[in-house]
mmCIF file of C-alpha atoms in Angstrom:
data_model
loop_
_atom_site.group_PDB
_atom_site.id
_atom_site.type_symbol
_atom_site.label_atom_id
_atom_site.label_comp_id
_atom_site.label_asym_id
_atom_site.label_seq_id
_atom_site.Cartn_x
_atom_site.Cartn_y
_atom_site.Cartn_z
ATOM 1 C CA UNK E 1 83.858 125.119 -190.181
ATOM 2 C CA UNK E 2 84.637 126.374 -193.828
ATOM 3 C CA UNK E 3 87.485 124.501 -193.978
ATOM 4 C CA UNK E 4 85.991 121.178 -192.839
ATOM 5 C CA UNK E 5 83.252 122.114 -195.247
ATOM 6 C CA UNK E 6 85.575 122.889 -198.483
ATOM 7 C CA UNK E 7 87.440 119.340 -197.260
ATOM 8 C CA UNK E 8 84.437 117.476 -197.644
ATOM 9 C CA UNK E 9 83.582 119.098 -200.841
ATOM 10 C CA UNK E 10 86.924 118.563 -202.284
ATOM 11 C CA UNK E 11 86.855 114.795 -201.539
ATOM 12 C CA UNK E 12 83.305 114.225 -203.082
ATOM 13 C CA UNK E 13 85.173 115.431 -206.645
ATOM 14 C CA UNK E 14 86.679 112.042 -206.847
ATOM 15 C CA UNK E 15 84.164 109.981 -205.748
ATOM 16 C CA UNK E 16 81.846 111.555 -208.058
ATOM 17 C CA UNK E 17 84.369 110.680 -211.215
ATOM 18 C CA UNK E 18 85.002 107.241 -209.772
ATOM 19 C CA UNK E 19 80.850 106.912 -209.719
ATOM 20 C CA UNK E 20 80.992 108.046 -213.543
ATOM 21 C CA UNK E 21 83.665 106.099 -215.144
ATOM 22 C CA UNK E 22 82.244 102.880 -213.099
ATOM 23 C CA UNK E 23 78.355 103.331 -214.175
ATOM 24 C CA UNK E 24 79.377 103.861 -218.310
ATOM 25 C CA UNK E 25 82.064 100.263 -217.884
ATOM 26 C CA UNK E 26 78.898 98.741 -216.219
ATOM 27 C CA UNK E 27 76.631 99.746 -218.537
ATOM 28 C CA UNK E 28 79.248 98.736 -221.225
ATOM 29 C CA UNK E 29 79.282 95.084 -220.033
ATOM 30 C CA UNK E 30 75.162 94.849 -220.194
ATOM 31 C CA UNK E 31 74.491 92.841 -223.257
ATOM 32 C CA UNK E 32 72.243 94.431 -225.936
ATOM 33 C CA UNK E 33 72.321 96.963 -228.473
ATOM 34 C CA UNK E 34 70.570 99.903 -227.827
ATOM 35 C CA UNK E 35 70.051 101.184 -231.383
ATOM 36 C CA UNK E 36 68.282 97.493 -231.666
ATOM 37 C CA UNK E 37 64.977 98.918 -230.597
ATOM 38 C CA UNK E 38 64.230 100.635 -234.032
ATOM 39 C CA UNK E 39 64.901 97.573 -236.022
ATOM 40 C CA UNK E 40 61.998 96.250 -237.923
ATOM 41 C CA UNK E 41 61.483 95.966 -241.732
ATOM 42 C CA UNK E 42 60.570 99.348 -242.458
ATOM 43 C CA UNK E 43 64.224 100.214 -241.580
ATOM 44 C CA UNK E 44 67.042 99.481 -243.608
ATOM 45 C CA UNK E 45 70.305 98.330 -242.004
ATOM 46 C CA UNK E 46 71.820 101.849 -243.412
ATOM 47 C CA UNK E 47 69.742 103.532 -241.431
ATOM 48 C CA UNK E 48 70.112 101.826 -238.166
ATOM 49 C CA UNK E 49 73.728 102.082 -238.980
ATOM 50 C CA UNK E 50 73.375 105.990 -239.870
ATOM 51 C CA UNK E 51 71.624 106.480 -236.293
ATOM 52 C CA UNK E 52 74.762 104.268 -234.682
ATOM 53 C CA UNK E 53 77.599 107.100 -236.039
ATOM 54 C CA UNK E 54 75.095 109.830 -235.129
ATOM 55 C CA UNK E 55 74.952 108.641 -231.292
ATOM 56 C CA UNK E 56 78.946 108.007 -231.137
ATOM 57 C CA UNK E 57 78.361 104.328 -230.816
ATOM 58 C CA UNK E 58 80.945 103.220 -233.827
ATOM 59 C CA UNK E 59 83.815 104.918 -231.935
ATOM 60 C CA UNK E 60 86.427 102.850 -229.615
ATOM 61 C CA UNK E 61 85.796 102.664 -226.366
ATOM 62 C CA UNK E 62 87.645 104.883 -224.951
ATOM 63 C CA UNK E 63 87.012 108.159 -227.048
ATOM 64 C CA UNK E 64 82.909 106.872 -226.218
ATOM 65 C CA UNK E 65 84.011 107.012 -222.322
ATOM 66 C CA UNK E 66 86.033 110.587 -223.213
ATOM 67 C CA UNK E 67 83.611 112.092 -225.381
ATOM 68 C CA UNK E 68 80.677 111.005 -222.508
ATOM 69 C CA UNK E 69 82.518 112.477 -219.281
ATOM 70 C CA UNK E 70 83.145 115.801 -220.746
ATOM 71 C CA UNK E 71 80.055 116.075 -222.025
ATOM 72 C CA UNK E 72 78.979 114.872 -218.338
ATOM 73 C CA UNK E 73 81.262 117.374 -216.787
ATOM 74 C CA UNK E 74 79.610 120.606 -218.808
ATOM 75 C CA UNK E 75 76.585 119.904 -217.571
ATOM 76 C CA UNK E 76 75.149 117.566 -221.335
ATOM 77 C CA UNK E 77 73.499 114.467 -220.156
ATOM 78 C CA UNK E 78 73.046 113.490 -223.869
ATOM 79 C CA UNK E 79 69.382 112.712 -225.968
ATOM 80 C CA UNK E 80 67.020 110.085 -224.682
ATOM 81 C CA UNK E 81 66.993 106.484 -227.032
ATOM 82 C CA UNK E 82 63.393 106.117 -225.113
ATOM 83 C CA UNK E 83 61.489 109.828 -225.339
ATOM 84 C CA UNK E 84 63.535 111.087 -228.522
ATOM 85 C CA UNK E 85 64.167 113.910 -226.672
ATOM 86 C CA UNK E 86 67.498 115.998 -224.884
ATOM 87 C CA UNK E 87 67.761 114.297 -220.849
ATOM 88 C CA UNK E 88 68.509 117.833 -219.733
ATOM 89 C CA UNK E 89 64.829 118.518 -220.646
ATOM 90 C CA UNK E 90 63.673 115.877 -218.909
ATOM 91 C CA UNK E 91 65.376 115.729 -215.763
ATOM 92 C CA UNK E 92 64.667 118.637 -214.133
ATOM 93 C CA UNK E 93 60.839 116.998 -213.985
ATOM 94 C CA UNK E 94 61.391 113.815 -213.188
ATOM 95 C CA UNK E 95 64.199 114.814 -210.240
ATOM 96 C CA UNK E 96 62.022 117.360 -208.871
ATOM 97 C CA UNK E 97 58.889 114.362 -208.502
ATOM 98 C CA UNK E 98 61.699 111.984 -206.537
ATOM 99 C CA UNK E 99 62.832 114.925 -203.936
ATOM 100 C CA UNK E 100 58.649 115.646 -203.043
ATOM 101 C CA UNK E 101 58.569 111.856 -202.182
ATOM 102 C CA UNK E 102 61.982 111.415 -200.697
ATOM 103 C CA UNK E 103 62.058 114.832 -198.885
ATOM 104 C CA UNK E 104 58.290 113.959 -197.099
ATOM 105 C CA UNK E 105 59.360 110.559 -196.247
ATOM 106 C CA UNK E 106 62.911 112.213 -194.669
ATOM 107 C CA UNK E 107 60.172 113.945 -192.508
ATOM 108 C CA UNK E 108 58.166 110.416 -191.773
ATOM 109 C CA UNK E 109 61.227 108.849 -190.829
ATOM 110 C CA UNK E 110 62.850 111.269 -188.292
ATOM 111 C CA UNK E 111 59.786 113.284 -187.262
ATOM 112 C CA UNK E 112 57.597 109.744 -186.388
ATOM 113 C CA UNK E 113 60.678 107.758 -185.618
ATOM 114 C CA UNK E 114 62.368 110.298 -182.804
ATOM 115 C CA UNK E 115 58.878 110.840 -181.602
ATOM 116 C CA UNK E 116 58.457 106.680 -180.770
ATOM 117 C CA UNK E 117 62.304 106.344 -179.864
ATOM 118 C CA UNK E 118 61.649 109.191 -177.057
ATOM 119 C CA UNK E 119 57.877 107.807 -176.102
ATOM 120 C CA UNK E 120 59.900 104.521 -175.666
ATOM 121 C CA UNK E 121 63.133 105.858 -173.658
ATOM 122 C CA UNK E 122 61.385 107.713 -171.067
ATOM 123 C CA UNK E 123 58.776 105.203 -170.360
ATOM 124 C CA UNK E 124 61.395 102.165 -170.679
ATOM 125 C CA UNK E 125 60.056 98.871 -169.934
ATOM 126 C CA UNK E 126 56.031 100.071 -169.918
ATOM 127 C CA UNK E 127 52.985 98.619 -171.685
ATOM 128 C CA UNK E 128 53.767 102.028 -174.163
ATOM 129 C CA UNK E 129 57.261 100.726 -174.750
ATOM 130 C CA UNK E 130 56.424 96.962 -175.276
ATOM 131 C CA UNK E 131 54.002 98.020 -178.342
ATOM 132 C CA UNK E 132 55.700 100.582 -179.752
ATOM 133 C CA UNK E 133 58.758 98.008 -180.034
ATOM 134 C CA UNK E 134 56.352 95.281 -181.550
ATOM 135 C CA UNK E 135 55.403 98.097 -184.039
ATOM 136 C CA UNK E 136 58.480 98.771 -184.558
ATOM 137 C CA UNK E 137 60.149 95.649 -185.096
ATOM 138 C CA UNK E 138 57.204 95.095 -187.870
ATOM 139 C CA UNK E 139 57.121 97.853 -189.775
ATOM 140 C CA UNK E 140 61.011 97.506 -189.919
ATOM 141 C CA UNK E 141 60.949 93.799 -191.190
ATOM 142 C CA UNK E 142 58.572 94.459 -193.578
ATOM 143 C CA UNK E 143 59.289 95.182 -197.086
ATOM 144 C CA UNK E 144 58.656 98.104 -198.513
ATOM 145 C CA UNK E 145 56.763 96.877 -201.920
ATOM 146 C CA UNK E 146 54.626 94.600 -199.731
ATOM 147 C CA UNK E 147 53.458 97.573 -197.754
ATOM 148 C CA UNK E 148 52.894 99.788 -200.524
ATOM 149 C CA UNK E 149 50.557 96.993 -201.590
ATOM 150 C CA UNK E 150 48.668 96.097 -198.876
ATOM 151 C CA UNK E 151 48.379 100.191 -197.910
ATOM 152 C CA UNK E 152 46.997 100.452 -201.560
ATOM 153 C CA UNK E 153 44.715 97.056 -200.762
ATOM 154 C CA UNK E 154 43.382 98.580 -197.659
ATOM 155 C CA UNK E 155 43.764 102.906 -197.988
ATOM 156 C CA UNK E 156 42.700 102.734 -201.359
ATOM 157 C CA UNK E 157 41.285 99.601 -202.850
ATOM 158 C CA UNK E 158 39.098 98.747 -200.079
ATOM 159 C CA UNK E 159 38.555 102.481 -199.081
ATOM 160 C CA UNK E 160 36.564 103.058 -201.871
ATOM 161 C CA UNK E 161 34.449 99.701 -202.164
ATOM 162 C CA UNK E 162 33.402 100.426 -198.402
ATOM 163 C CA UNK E 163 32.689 103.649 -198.771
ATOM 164 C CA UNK E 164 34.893 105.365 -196.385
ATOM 165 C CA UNK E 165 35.063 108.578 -194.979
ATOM 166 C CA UNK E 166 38.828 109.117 -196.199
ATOM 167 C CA UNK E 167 40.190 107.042 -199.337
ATOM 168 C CA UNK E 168 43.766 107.435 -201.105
ATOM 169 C CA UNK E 169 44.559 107.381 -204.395
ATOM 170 C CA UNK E 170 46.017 104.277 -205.545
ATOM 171 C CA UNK E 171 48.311 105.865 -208.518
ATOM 172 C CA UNK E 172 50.142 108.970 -210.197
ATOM 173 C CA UNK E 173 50.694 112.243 -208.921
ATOM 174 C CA UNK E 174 47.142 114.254 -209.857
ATOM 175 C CA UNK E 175 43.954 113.046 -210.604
ATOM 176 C CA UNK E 176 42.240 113.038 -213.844
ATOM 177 C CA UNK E 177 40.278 116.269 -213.216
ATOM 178 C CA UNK E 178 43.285 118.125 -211.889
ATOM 179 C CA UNK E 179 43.039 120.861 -214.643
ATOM 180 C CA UNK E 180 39.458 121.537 -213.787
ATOM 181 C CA UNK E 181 40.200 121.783 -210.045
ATOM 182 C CA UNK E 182 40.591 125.139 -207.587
ATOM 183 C CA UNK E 183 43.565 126.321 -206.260
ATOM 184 C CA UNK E 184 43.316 124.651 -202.845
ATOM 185 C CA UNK E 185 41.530 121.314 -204.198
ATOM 186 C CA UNK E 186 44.760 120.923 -206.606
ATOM 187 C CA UNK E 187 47.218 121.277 -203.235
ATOM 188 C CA UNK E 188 44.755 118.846 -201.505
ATOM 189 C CA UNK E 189 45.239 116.644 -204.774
ATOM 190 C CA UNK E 190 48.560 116.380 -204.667
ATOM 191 C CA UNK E 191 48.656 115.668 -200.853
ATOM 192 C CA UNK E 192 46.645 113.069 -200.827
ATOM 193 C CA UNK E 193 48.334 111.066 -203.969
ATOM 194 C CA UNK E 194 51.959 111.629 -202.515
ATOM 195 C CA UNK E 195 50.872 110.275 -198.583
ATOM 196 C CA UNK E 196 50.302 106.814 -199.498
ATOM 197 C CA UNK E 197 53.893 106.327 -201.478
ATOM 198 C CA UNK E 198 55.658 108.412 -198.355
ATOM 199 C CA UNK E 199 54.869 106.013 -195.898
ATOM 200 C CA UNK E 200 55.326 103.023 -197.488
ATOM 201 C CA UNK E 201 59.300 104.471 -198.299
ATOM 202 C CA UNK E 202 59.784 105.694 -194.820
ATOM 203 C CA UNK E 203 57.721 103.818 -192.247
ATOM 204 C CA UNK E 204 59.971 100.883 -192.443
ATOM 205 C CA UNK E 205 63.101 103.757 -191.696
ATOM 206 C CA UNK E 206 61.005 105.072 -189.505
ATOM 207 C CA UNK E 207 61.023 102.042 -187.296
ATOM 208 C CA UNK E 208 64.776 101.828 -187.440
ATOM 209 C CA UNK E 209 65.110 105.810 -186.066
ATOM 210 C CA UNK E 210 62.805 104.370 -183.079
ATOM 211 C CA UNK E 211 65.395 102.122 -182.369
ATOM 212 C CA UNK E 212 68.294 103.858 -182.514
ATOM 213 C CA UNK E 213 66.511 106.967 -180.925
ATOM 214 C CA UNK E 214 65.555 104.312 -177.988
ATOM 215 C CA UNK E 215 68.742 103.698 -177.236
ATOM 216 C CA UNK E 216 70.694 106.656 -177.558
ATOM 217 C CA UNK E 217 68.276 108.076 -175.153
ATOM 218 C CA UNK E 218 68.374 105.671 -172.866
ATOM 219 C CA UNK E 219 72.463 106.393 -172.898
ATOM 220 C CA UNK E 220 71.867 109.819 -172.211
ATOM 221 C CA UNK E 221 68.686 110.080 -169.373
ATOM 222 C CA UNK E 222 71.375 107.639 -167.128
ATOM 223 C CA UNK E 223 74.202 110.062 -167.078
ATOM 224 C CA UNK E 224 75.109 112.472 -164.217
ATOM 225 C CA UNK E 225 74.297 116.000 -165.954
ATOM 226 C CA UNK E 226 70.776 114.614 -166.560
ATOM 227 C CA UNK E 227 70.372 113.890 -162.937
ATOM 228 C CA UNK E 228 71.871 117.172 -161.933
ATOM 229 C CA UNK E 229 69.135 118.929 -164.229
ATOM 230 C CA UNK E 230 66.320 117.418 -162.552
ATOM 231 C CA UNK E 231 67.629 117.639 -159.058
ATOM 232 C CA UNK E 232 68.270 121.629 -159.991
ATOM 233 C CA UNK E 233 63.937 121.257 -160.321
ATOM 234 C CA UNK E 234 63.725 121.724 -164.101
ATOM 235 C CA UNK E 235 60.720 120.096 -165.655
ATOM 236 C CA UNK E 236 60.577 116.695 -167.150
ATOM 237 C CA UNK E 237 60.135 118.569 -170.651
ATOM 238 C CA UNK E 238 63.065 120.972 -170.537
ATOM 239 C CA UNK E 239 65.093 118.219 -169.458
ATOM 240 C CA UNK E 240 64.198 115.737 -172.366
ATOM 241 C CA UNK E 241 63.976 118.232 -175.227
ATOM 242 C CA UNK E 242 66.865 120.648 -173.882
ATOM 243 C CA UNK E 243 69.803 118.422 -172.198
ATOM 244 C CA UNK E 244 68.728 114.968 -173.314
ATOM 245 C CA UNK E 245 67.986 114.891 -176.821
ATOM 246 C CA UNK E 246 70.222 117.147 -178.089
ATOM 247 C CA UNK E 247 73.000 114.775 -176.777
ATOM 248 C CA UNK E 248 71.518 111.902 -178.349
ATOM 249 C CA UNK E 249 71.262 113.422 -181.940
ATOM 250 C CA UNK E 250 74.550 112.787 -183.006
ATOM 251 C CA UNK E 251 73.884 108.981 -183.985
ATOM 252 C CA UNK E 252 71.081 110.064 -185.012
ATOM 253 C CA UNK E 253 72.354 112.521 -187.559
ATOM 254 C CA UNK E 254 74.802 110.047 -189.006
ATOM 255 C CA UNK E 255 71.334 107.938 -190.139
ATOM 256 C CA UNK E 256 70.555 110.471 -192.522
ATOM 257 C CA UNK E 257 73.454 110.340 -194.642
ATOM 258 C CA UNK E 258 72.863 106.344 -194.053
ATOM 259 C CA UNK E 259 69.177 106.367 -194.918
ATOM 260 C CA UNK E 260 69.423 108.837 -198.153
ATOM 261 C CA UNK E 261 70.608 105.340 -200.079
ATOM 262 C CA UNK E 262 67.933 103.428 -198.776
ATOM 263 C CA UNK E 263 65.247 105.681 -199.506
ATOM 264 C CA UNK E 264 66.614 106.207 -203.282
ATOM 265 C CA UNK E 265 67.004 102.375 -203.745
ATOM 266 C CA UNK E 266 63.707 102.007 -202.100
ATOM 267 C CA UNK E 267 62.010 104.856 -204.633
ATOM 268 C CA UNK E 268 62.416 102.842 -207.699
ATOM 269 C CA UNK E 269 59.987 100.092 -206.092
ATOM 270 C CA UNK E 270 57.331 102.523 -204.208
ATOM 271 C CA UNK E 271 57.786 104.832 -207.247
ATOM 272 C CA UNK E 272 57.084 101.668 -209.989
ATOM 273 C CA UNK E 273 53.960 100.567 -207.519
ATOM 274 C CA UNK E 274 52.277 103.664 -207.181
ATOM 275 C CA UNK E 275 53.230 105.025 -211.095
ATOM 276 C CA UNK E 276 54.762 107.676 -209.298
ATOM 277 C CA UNK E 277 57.085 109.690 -212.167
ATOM 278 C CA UNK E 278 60.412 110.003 -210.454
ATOM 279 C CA UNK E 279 63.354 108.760 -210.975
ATOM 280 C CA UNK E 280 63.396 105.311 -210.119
ATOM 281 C CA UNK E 281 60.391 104.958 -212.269
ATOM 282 C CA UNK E 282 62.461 106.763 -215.311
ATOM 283 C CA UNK E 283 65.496 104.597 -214.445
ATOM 284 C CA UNK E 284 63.074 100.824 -214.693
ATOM 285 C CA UNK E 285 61.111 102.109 -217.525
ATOM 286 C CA UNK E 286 65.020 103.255 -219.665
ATOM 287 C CA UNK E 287 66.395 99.679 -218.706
ATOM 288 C CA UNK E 288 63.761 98.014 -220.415
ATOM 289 C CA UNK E 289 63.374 100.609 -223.294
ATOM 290 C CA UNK E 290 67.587 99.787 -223.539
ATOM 291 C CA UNK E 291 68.171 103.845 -223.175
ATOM 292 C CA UNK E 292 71.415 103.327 -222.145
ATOM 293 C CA UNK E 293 72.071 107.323 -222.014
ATOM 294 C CA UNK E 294 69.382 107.898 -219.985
ATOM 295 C CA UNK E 295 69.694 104.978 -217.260
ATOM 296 C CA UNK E 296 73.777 106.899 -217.309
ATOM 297 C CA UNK E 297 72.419 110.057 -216.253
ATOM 298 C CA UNK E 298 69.367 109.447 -213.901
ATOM 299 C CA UNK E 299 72.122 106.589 -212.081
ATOM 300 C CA UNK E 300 74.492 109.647 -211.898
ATOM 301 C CA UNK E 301 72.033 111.908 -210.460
ATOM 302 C CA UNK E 302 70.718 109.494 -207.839
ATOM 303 C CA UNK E 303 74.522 108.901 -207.003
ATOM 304 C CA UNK E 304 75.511 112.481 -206.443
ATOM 305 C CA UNK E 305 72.233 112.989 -204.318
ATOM 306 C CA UNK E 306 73.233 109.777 -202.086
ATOM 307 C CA UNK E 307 76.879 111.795 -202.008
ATOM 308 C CA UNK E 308 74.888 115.410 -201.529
ATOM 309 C CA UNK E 309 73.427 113.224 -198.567
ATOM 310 C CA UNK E 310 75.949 112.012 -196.749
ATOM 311 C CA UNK E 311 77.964 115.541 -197.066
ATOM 312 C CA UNK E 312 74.889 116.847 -195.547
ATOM 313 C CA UNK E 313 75.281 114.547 -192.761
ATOM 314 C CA UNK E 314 79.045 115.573 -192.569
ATOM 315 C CA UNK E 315 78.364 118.723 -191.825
ATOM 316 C CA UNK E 316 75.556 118.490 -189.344
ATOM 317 C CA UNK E 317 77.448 115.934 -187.613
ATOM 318 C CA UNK E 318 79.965 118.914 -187.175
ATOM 319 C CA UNK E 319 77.728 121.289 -186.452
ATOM 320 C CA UNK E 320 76.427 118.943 -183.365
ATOM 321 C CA UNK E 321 79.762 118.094 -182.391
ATOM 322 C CA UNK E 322 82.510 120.807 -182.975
ATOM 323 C CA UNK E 323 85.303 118.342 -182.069
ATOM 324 C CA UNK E 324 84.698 116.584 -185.464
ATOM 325 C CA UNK E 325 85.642 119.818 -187.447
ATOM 326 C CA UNK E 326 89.261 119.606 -186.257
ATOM 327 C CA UNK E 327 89.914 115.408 -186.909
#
């Protein structure tokens, strides 16, 4: 197992420098000058061009690209264009906001979606199974902005104008009074701002677990050691939980190096909706502001998480199946 794990952490070395030399050419290719933000008459043209030599920009491209990976490679994401400030000081903040949303909606998506796959597989071809596949067929062809903003419409929005007995907040992370509250009513404050943006990322994945939950399931319940089980007069439950799913994890597994992409791609939309401040929110907010630096290292980071992610699914995929270790 170490040495399956120290392969898979050897081969994510490259891929990580490939990710890095192709996000700076990218960015390279973007048209706009970043230093082009400060212009206005109360700056000279010496000045903007002082600020140009002090960021590297005047050098050839290729000691720019040099000078950028190593500084990359020990760990110095460079100084923010936008918030005139070092990126190492503000990614720690921002990163830390993304993994609360994308870690709870992780838990939407398998918790909720194994749940309906395994409702669905053992009572195949039932009222119960017809629904929960219309359900899940929605949710999973529906957008994820559009149901961020009908959830906000109807959980929030229309929540409050009707008075009900449980409303959401529409935006941000804490409420205005935060400072002011308790202990426990600053948890509960938090809670209820990040539920809203969690299921709008992962319902739709959610869905798609169902589905492939469904049918692995339905694979595994058919086959000869799950007959022998019951006939040995083990309960329905020890059979589904203990034999059944345990066999029918391994696709599963595989989704979650599949879905980490999704749900990062899908964070800069929820995140922008609900004025949650992540990363995708830092990452739209630096395009427009032309901070090339940081849009270079909040990409990175969201890159080596999606590569974090799938190595994570590596290994639990050999963890479920030994065999694997030995390919």
């Amino acid at each position: 197992m170490l040495a399956y794990l120290v392969r898979r952490l050897l081969g994510a070395i490259p891929l990580l420098l490939g990710i890095l030399t192709l996000i700076f050419f990218v960015l390279q290719l973007a048209p706009g000058d970043p230093i082009a933000k400060f212009a206005n008459p109360n700056v000279s043209p010496e000045v903007l061009e002082q600020m140009r030599r002090n960021f590297g920009l005047d050098r050839p491209l290729h000691e720019q690209y040099g000078k950028w990976l190593w500084s990359f490679v020990t760990g110095d994401f460079g100084y923010s264009f936008g918030q005139m400030r070092p990126i190492n000081e503000i990614l720690p903040g921002i990163l830390w906001n993304t993994m609360q949303l994308t870690l709870i909606s992780l838990v939407v998506i398998f918790v909720v979606g194994m749940l309906i796959g395994i409702v669905q597989a053992v009572r195949q071809y039932s009222i119960a199974d017809n629904v929960l596949t219309f359900l899940a067929l929605f949710f999973y062809s529906m957008p994820s902005f559009w149901f961020a903003l009908m959830l906000i419409l109807i959980f929030s929005l229309r929540a409050g104008q009707e008075g009900w007995a449980l409303s959401f907040p529409a935006s941000g992370m804490t409420s205005i009074d935060y400072e002011y509250l308790t202990g426990s009513e600053k948890f509960t404050d938090r809670v209820m701002h990040l539920i809203l943006p969690a299921i709008a990322l992962g319902i739709g994945s959610a869905a798609g677990v169902a589905r492939y939950m469904r049918g692995a399931m339905l694979e595994v319940i058919h086959q000869d050691f799950i007959r022998t089980a019951r006939a040995k007069g083990l309960s329905e439950r020890t059979v589904v939980f203990k034999h059944a799913l345990r066999n029918a994890l391994i696709p599963i597994i595989t989704l979650l190096g599949l879905y980490l992409p999704f749900l990062l791609s899908g964070a800069v939309l929820v995140e922008t909706i609900f004025a949650w401040p992540g990363m995708g929110r830092a990452i739209v907010d630096a395009i427009l502001a032309r901070d090339y630096p940081m849009v270079m290292a909040t990409s990175f980071v969201i890159a080596s998480m999606v590569v974090l992610g799938n190595l994570l699914s590596d290994v639990l995929y050999a963890v479920v199946d030994p065999r694997i270790r030995n390919d």
